XYZ file of C-alpha atoms in Angstrom:
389
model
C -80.754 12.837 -14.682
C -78.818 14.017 -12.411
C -74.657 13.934 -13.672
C -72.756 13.518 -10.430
C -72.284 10.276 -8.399
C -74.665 9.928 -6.013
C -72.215 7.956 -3.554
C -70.015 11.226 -3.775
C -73.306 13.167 -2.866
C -73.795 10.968 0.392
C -70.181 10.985 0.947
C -70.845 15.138 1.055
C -73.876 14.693 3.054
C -71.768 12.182 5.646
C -69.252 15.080 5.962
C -71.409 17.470 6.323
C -72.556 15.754 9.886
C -69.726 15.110 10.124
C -68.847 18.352 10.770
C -71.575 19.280 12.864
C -71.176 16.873 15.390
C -67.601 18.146 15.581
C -68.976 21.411 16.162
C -70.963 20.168 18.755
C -68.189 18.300 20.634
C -69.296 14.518 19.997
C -66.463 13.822 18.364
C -62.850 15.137 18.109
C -60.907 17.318 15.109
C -58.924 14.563 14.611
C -62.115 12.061 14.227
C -63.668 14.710 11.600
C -60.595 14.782 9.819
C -60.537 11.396 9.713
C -63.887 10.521 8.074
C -63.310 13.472 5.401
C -60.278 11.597 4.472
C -61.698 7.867 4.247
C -65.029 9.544 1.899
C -64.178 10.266 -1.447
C -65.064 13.944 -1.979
C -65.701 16.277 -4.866
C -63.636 19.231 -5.631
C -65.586 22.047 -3.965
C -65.149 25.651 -2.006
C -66.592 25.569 1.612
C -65.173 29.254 2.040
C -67.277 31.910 0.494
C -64.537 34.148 -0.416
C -62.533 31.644 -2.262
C -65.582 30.033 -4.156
C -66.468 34.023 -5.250
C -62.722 33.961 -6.441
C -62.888 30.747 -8.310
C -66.614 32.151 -9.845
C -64.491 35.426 -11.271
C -61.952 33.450 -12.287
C -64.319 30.950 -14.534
C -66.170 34.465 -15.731
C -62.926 35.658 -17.089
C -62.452 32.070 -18.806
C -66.100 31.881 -20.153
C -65.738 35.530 -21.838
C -62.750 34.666 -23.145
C -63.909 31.463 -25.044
C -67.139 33.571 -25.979
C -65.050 36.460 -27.125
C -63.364 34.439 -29.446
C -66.193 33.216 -31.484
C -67.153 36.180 -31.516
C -64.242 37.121 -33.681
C -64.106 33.919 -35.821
C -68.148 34.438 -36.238
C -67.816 38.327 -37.049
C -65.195 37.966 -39.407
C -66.901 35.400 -41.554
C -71.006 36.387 -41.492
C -71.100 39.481 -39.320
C -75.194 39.795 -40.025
C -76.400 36.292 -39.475
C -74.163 35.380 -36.972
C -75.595 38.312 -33.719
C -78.305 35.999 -34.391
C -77.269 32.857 -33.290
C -74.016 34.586 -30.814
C -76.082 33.916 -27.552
C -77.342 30.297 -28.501
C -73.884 29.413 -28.920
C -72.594 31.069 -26.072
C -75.141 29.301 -24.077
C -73.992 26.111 -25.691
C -70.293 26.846 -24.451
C -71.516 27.486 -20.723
C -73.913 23.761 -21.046
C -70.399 22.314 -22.797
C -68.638 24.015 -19.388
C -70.731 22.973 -16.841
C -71.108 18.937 -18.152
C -66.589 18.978 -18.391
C -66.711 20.491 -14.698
C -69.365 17.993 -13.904
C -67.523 15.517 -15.103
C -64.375 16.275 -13.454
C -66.348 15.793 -10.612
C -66.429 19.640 -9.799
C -69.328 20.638 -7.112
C -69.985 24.071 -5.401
C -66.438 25.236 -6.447
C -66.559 28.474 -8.961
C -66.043 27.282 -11.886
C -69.014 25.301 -12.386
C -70.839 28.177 -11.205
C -69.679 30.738 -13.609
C -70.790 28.272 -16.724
C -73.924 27.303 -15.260
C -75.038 30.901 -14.870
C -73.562 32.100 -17.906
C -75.299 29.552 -19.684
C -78.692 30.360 -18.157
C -78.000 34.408 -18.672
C -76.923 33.983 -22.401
C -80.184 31.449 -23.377
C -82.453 34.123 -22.107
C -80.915 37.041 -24.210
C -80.837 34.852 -26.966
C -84.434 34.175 -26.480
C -85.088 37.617 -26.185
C -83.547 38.583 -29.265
C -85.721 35.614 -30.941
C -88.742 36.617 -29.981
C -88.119 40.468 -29.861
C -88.333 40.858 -26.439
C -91.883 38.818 -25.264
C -91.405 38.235 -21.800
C -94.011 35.124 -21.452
C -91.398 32.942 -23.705
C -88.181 34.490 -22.060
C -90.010 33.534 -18.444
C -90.963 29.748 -19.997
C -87.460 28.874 -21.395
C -85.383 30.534 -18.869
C -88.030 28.515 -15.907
C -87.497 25.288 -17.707
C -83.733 25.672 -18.625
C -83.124 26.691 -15.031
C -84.779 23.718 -13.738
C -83.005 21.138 -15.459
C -80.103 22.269 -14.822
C -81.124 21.641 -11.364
C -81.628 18.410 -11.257
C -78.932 17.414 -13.076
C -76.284 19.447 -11.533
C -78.010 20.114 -8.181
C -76.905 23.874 -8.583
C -78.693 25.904 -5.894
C -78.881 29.402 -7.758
C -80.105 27.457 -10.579
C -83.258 26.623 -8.442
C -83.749 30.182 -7.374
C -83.429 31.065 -10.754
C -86.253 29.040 -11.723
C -88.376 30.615 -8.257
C -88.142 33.926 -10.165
C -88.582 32.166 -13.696
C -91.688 30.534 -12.592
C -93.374 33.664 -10.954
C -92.679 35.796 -13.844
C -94.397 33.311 -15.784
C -97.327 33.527 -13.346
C -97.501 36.980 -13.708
C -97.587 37.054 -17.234
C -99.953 34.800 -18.235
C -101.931 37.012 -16.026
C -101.246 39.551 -18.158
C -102.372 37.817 -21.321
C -106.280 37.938 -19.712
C -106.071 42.033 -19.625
C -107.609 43.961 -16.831
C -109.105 41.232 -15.130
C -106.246 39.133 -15.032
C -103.747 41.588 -13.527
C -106.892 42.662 -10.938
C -107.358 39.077 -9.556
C -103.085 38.911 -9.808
C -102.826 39.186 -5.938
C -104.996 36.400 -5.278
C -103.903 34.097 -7.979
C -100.438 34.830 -7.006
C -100.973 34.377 -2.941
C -102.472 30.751 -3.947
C -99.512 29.738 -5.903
C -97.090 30.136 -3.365
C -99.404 28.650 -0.841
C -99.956 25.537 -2.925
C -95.968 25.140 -4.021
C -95.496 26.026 -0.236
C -97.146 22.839 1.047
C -96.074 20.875 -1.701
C -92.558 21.391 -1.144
C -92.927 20.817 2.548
C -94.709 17.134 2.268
C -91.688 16.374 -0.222
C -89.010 17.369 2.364
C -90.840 15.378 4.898
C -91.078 12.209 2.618
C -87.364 12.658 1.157
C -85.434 10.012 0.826
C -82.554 11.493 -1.115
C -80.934 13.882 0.841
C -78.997 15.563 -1.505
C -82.601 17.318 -2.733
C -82.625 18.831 0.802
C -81.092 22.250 0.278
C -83.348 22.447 -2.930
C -86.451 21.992 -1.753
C -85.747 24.277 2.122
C -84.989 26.945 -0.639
C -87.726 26.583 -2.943
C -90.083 26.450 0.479
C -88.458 30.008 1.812
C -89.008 31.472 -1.431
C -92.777 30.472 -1.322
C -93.297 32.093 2.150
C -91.395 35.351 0.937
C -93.612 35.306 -2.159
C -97.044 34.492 -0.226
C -96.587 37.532 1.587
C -95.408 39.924 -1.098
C -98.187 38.890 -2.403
C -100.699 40.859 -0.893
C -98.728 43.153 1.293
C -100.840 46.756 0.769
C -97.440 48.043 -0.631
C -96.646 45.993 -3.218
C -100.180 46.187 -4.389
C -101.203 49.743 -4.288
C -98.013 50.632 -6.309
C -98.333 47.311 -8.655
C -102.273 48.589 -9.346
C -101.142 51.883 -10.425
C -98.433 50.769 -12.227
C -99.989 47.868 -14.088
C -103.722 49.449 -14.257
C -103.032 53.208 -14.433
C -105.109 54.032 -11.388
C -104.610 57.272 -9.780
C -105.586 57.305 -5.794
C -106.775 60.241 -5.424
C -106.224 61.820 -1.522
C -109.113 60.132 0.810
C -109.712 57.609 -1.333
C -107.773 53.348 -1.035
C -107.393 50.692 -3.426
C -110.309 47.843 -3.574
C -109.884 45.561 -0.481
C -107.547 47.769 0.769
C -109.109 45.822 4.382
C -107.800 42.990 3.458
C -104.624 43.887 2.557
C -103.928 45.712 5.484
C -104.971 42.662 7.539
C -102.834 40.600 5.715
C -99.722 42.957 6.080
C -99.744 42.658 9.227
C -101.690 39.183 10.673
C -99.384 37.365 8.035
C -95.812 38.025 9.645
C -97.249 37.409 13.345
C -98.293 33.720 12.151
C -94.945 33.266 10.203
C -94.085 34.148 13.888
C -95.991 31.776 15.873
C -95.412 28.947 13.587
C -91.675 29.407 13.673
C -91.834 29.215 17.317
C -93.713 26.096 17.396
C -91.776 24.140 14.720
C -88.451 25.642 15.961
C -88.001 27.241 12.313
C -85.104 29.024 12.073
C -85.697 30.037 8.768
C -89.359 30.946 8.676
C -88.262 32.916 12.177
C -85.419 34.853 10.169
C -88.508 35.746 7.720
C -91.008 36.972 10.217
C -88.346 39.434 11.263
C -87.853 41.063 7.552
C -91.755 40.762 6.985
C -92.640 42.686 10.309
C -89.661 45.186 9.604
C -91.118 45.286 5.846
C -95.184 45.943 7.025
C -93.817 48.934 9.600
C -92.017 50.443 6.582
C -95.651 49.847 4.336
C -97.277 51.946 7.061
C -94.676 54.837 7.555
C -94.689 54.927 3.696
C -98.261 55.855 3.656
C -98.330 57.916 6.525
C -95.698 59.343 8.683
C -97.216 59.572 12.020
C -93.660 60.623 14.218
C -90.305 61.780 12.694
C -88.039 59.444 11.551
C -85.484 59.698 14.311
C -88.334 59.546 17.083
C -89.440 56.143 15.389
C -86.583 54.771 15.168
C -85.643 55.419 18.717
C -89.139 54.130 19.805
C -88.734 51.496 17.541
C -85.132 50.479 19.122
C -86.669 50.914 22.694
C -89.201 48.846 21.689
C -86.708 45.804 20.416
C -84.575 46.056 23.571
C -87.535 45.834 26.007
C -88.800 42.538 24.146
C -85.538 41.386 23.321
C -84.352 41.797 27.587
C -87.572 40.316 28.895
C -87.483 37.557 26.643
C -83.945 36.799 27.373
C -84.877 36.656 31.294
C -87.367 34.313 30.217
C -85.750 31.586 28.512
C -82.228 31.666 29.696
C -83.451 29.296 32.469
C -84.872 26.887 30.263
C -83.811 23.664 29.346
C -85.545 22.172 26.604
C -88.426 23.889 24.113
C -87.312 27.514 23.405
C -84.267 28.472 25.418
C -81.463 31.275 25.273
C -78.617 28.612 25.704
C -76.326 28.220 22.777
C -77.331 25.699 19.863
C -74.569 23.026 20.513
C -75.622 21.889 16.438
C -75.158 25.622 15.020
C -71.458 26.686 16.827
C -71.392 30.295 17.030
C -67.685 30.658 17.340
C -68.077 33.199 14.423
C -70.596 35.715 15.878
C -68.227 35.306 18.982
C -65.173 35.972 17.438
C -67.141 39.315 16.006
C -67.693 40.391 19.198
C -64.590 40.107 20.391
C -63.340 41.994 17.244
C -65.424 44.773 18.332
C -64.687 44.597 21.659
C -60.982 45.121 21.016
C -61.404 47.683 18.402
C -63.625 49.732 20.875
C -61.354 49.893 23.743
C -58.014 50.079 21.820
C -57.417 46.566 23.092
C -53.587 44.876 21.801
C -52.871 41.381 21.687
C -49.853 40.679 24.505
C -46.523 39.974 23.011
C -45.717 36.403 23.755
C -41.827 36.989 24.967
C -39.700 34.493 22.979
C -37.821 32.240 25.268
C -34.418 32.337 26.954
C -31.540 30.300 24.597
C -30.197 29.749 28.224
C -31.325 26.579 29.064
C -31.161 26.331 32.936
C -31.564 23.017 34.775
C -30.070 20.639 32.201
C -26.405 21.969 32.534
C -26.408 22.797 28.607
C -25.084 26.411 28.701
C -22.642 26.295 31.038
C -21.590 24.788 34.655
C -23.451 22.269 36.468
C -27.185 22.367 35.999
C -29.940 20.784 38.364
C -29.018 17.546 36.599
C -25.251 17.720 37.683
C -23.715 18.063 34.143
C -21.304 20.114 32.449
């Protein structure tokens, strides 16, 4: 299934540690740069910026190629042809992405631009097909997105198929009425819990690590969506959206208990877990979930202004933040304050620096350029220290 060559993936995968353990001091520039050169590599962006560049650029070149069939196909059947103008433009970006593929293009831009293209065009032209019935759009666009997955390993095609597949869930919820969007929560807070454990035993079983990236994404998104799920937000303003019901003042939503309890006990064990698996990424997510439930409260009720709270609520971050500082710097293993030696954070230094310097009206000293008189050798003129003229 999958189009690339797996010994390139591993090669990617060696350089990738590669990389970290330079990072980490283990090994030497010079020894990184060495085992990049001995692995055959694809032809892929590392730098954001340039890969976003390379993604326009392949934009431009896949409207282009659309825009002229669109000419040849207007000029000869202009009514049947907006018919079939997205499944053919959805066949150019599958036609794209296989010739990058091929050319043993991965993560660079161009691939992107086709693969996404391709995904974005089969949905409108599924759209058009079926006049706009969002159950079919949600079912092609889920099961497009995942093949193109696994067989170009595209990441954005996997989160495309995270959203795909929950707007399928919700709905064929839809399809059973009332009752089906009531019990939507629920259903929908047991999906991501199931998929959520499911993806986790596969990453600990994996053998393949080029599936890695996949699956650590696909398991984020399942955490973010178990707790959307039932945060008192989303579904107070989801039940009168989707169910017409008006709150009236002094009156709550049913179970409105239980989703209070789970907006709030929720990102504390996203919390607690994080800290005892050492989760970077579930830690990043009980952040945005607590910030998120605070926000679900002062949206319902606006106990202090909103400057007041958000001084409190800084005061608040700096106590923890200070005490827990004091409490870990000291520590040597388990949870510590000393830097990750795997993760360099020569970046978020450099930032501070930047900041620093742009604070204080800092300037870089001028490096004086050296004298052409070259003293002590006797090569200007007279006898130097070496006694030549």
């Amino acid at each position: 299934m999958i189009v690339h060559d797996k010994k390139l993936l591993d090669n990617l995968t060696l350089a990738d540690e590669a990389k970290s353990l330079q990072s980490a001091g283990f090994i030497s520039k010079e020894q990184k740069d060495l085992i990049k050169k001995e692995l055959p590599a694809f032809t892929r962006q590392s730098n954001l910026l340039v890969r976003l560049g390379f993604f326009l650029l392949g934009a431009f070149l896949y409207v282009s190629v659309c825009g002229v069939i669109s000419l040849m196909g207007f000029s000869a059947a202009s009514d049947s042809f907006m018919n079939i103008a997205c499944y053919l433009f959805a066949a150019v970006g599958f036609a794209g992405a296989e010739f990058f593929a091929n050319q043993k293009y991965y993560g660079h831009g161009l691939d992107d631009a086709f693969i996404l293209g391709a995904l974005l065009n089969l949905g409108i032209a599924i759209a058009i097909t079926t006049e706009g019935y969002e159950l079919n759009i949600a079912i092609f666009v889920a099961v497009a997105s995942f093949l193109m997955y696994r067989r170009y390993l595209h990441l954005l095609s996997l989160l495309v198929f995270c959203i795909a597949a929950s707007a399928v869930l919700f709905y064929g919820m839809f399809e059973f009425g009332a009752i089906g969007k009531t019990i939507l929560p629920f259903v929908t807070m047991l999906f991501a819990a199931g998929f959520y454990f499911f993806t986790k035993r596969t990453i600990n079983n994996l053998k393949e690590s080029y599936y890695y990236y996949g699956l650590l994404l696909a398991n984020s998104f399942c955490l973010v969506l178990f707790y959307l799920s039932c945060n008192y937000l989303v579904v107070r303003e989801l039940s009168v959206a989707l169910l017409g019901n008006e709150i009236l003042p002094g009156h709550d939503i049913p179970f409105a208990v239980f989703f209070y309890a789970f907006t709030f006990i929720v990102p504390f064990v996203y919390l607690v877990q994080a800290l005892k698996t050492k989760d970077r990424i579930m830690l990043w997510i009980s952040f945005l979930a607590i910030g998120f439930s605070i926000y679900t409260v002062r949206f319902y009720y606006s106990v202090l202004p909103i400057e007041v709270a958000l001084t409190l609520g800084g005061l608040v971050l700096f106590a923890i933040a200070y005490f827990s500082i004091r409490k870990l710097k000291d520590n040597e293993v388990g949870l510590t304050f000393k830097p990750d030696r795997m993760n360099s954070s020569n970046a978020i230094l450099n930032a501070e620096a930047l900041i620093v310097a742009s604070t204080f009206g800092l300037k870089p000293e001028a490096k004086t350029s050296g004298s052409p008189m070259d003293f002590g050798g006797g090569g200007f003129s007279g006898g130097g220290s070496e006694g030549t003229f």
